[in-house]
Amino acid sequence: MAIKKSELYSSLWKSCDELRGGMDASQYKDYVLVLLFVKYISDKYAGQHDALIEVPAGGSFADMVALIGDKEIGDKINIIISHLAEANDLKGVIDVADFNDAEKLGKGKEMVDRLSNLISIFNNPGLDFKGNRAEDDDILGDAYEYLMRHFATESGKSKGQFYTPAEASLIMAKVIGIENVTSPNQSLYDLTCGSGSLILKAHHEALSKTGLDITLYGQEMDNATAALAKMNMILHNCPTAEIWKDNTLSNPYFKQADGQLKTFDFVVANPPFSTKAWSNGFNPAEDEYHRFCFGIPPAKNGDYAFFQHILASLKSTGKGAVILPHGVLFRGGAEGVIRKNVIQRGYIKGIIGLPANLFYGTGIPACIIVLDKENASARKGIFMMDASKGFIKDGNKNRLRAQDIHKIVDTFNKQIETPKYARLVALADIEANDFNLNLPRYIDSSEAEDLQDIAAHLKGGIPNADIDGLAAYWQVFPAVRAQLFSASELVFGANHYSQLNVEPSQIKTTIFAHPEFTAFNQLVTQRFAEWKASNRPLLTGIQLGDRPKVLIETLAENLLETFRTVPLIDAYDVYQHLLDYWSETMQDDVYQLSHEGWLAVLDGVANTDLIPTGLMVKRYFNAERLAIEQLETDREAISRQMEEQDEEQGGEDGLLAEAKNDKGKLSVKSIKERLKTIKPDSEAIEEQIALEAYLVLIEQEAVAAKKVKAAQKALDSQVIQQYALLSEDEIKTLVVEDKWLTALAISVQSELDRVSQALTGRIKQLAERYATPLPQLTEELDVLANRVDEHIKRMGFVWN
C-alpha cells in the first residue's frame, strides 16, 4: 500500500527528532536531507544501467541499512556517501555533513543508536520511492518542500534564509508569465538561489503548463546551501540545472563570450534584505559588467545592487520578479535616484505588497517587484497591489493561503482594479509624488471608521448612512431593508434616520424567513449542485495512475468560477474550503485511489482510512445504530436516577452517606458492607431501603451497559464484514457522496451562515447603539437619583 502523503511527511520529520539536541535545525537539515537523497537515488536508480544517476557498489542506501548497530557506523556512512559522490561528480554536494562528528551526533553508543534509528526510519517499507510518484505528481519533491519549510521555521532568524516560502515562489512564477514559454531553450535564473526552491517552483509552473523543460541557472554564496540546491535539483528531476557557488555581486559566474553578463528570459530572486557588505570584493564604481548604470547603491544597503544585477541579467524581452523590503519603494538619497531612473525607463510592471512576517530570516513587510523589459517603452503606469491583509497565522510566521495566492495572481495578471486592493497608477501620478512608490500613497487599504452619530444618540433612530453602508446586502435583499426599517421623522442637517421595525431579538428570524433570503439560499445551493453535477464524473472516475494534483486544480478552478458571480459570497473563500479539505482529508484519499484503486479491503484489512466506519453505519446499519442509541438512552436514564439519588441522599446527613467508600463514591461493595451493619427491625430501616434501591440501580446500569457493549460489538462485526461485500459503485457512493461532497456542502453552508451573521450582527449593533437616546437616559438617571435621595432621607441623612 502506498504511504499517505501526510504519513510520509511525519515519518521524515520524525527523523529530525533523532538528531535534535546536538545541533540546531540549520545543521541537522544537512544530515536528514543527505540521507533522504541517498534513499531516493537508491530506490529510483540502483541496479539500472545507463541511469541518470549511478548508484555504485558500496554507495547505496542498502549499504547503510547493513550498518545498523555497527560500532563504526558514522565513518562507514561517510565512505558510502563518498562512493556515491565520486561516481556522480557530487563531491562537495552530498558529502558536506560529517556523519562521524561526535560533537553533533554523540560519542560511542549514543552515535551508533542515533544513526541506526535514523536509517531505520528511512528503511520503512512504506518509504519506497519507486512506487510513490504518479506521473507529474512529485510526492518526494513535496516532502522535501515540507522539510525545508520546517527547517527554516526552526533555524531561527539568522539561519532560515535558505528557503523562500512556496506560496511567494508560486506568485512570482505566475506573474512573470513563465507559463507562456515557447521553447526548452528559454532560460530561468536566480542570482541568490538558496536551496533552489524559487527557481524550482517557476520551472514546475512552466513544465506543468507547457510540457517544456526550460534551462535553469542559479548562484548561491553559502557552500552548504548551494549543496542543498544541487540535491534539490536532482530530487525534482532537474539534474542538468547549473548551480554555482560564489558571490553573485563580486564574482558573477554566468557570462557571455565577450565577458559580459549572460542574459536570461526570466529572472527570479529573493536576495538578503538590506545587506551591508554587498560591495565586499569589488569596486562598484568600476564594475566591469556595467550593472550600476542607474546609480550606485548606498554603501551600507545592497537592495538596489541586487535589483540592478537582475536588470542587467534580463534579455531585452526578459521578465522577472524580485522580493525586496518595502523600503526600496520610498527611501531617498542614492536609492531615490536609482528608483527614478528605473521608473522612467518603464522597467517596473507592477508592485505587490505582501504581509509582514512572511519570510524566514526577517519579520519586516516585503514586496514583489515585477519587471518587464519587453513592454517597457510603451508602459504608461505601474500596477500596484496591497495584499498585506490576506494571510493566516502559521506558528510564529504568517502564511499566504491558496485563496490569497489565487486572488493576487488573478488581480495582477488580469489588471483588475479593486478598491482598497489594487489599481493601475499612471506614471504621471508617480512623477508628481517625486517617484515615491510607497503603496499607501496610491492605495488606501484602511478600514472605514465606525463613526458615532451625535444626533441619533440625542434624538434616537439609526443613521441612514450606517444602513446605506450595508448596500451590498440591500442590492440582494431590497425588500428585507424595507421590512426591517422605516423612515424616522428625525432629520439633522443633510442626515436622515430610520427606525427599526422589529425587536432586536427578531432581526435574525426576520432575515431568515424573508423570501429574498430564501431565494439567495437556494441560489447558493443550486450553484453548488451544478458544480457537483459537473465534477462528479471526475471524482467517480479516478483511476490507477491518475494525477491527483491535476484533479484538485480542475475541481478548485471549476468551483471558483461557479461562485465567482454569486453576490455576497467571496468565491475565493469557497475555493479555500475545498483546498483546506483537500489538505486535511481528500488528498490522502485520492493518492490512495490513484495507487490502489477503489478497494474497500487492503491486504486483508478494512480500508477505514478511505471509508470511515461511521459512513458504513449510516448507510447500511442505521436501524442498528438507532437501536444502540436507544440502549444508551436507557442506560443514561438509569445513570441520571443514580445521580439524583446521590444528590438528594448522599450528603453529610443523607441516607446514603455512610455507604460511600474512601473516595466518596457509592459502589456495590461499599453498599453491601454498609448493609451488613444494619440490624433487622432497627431504626435504620429507611437507610436500608435507600441503599437497596441504589444497589438495584447499580445492577440495572451494569446490565444496560452490557447490552450497549454487546450491541456495539455485534454492529462493529457486521460493519467489518460489510467492507468485503462492497461493490465498486457502492465504494464510490460512500467516498464521493457520503464523505467528500457532504463535507464540502457543509463548508458552503458555512459561507451562507457567515453572510447572515454579518448582516444580523451589524444591524443589532446599530440598534443597540442608538436604542436609548440621551433624553431618556437623563430621565431614567433623574428617576434613579430621586430614589436614592428618598432612601438617604429615610436613613436620616440630609444633604448640605
Coordinates of N, CA and C in Angstrom, one line a residue, residues 22 35 103 121 134 167 179 239 282 292 299 399 478 508 619 655 790:
G22 N 22.0 17.8 19.7 CA 23.4 18.0 19.4 C 23.7 19.2 18.5
L35 N 20.5 12.0 3.7 CA 20.0 10.6 3.9 C 18.8 10.5 3.0
E103 N 30.8 15.5 18.2 CA 30.2 16.7 18.9 C 28.7 16.9 18.6
I121 N 14.3 4.6 10.2 CA 13.1 5.4 9.8 C 13.0 5.5 8.3
A134 N 3.3 9.3 -8.9 CA 2.4 9.2 -10.0 C 2.9 10.2 -11.1
E167 N 4.6 29.6 -1.3 CA 3.5 30.5 -1.7 C 4.0 31.7 -2.4
E179 N 4.5 30.7 -17.7 CA 3.6 29.6 -18.3 C 3.5 29.8 -19.8
P239 N 18.3 17.5 -13.1 CA 19.7 17.3 -12.8 C 20.6 18.1 -13.7
F282 N 34.8 43.9 -4.5 CA 34.8 44.6 -5.8 C 34.5 46.1 -5.6
F292 N 25.6 49.1 -12.7 CA 25.0 50.2 -11.8 C 24.9 51.5 -12.6
A299 N 26.4 52.6 0.4 CA 27.5 51.6 0.8 C 27.0 50.6 1.8
R399 N 1.4 33.1 6.8 CA 1.4 32.3 5.6 C 0.3 32.7 4.7
P478 N -33.4 43.9 -1.2 CA -34.0 45.2 -1.0 C -35.3 45.2 -0.2
K508 N -32.7 38.3 13.2 CA -32.2 37.2 12.5 C -33.4 36.4 11.9
R619 N -25.1 4.4 6.3 CA -25.7 4.0 5.1 C -26.3 2.6 5.2
L655 N -29.2 9.5 53.7 CA -29.3 8.1 53.9 C -28.2 7.3 53.3
E790 N -34.5 59.8 48.3 CA -35.5 59.4 49.2 C -35.0 58.3 50.2

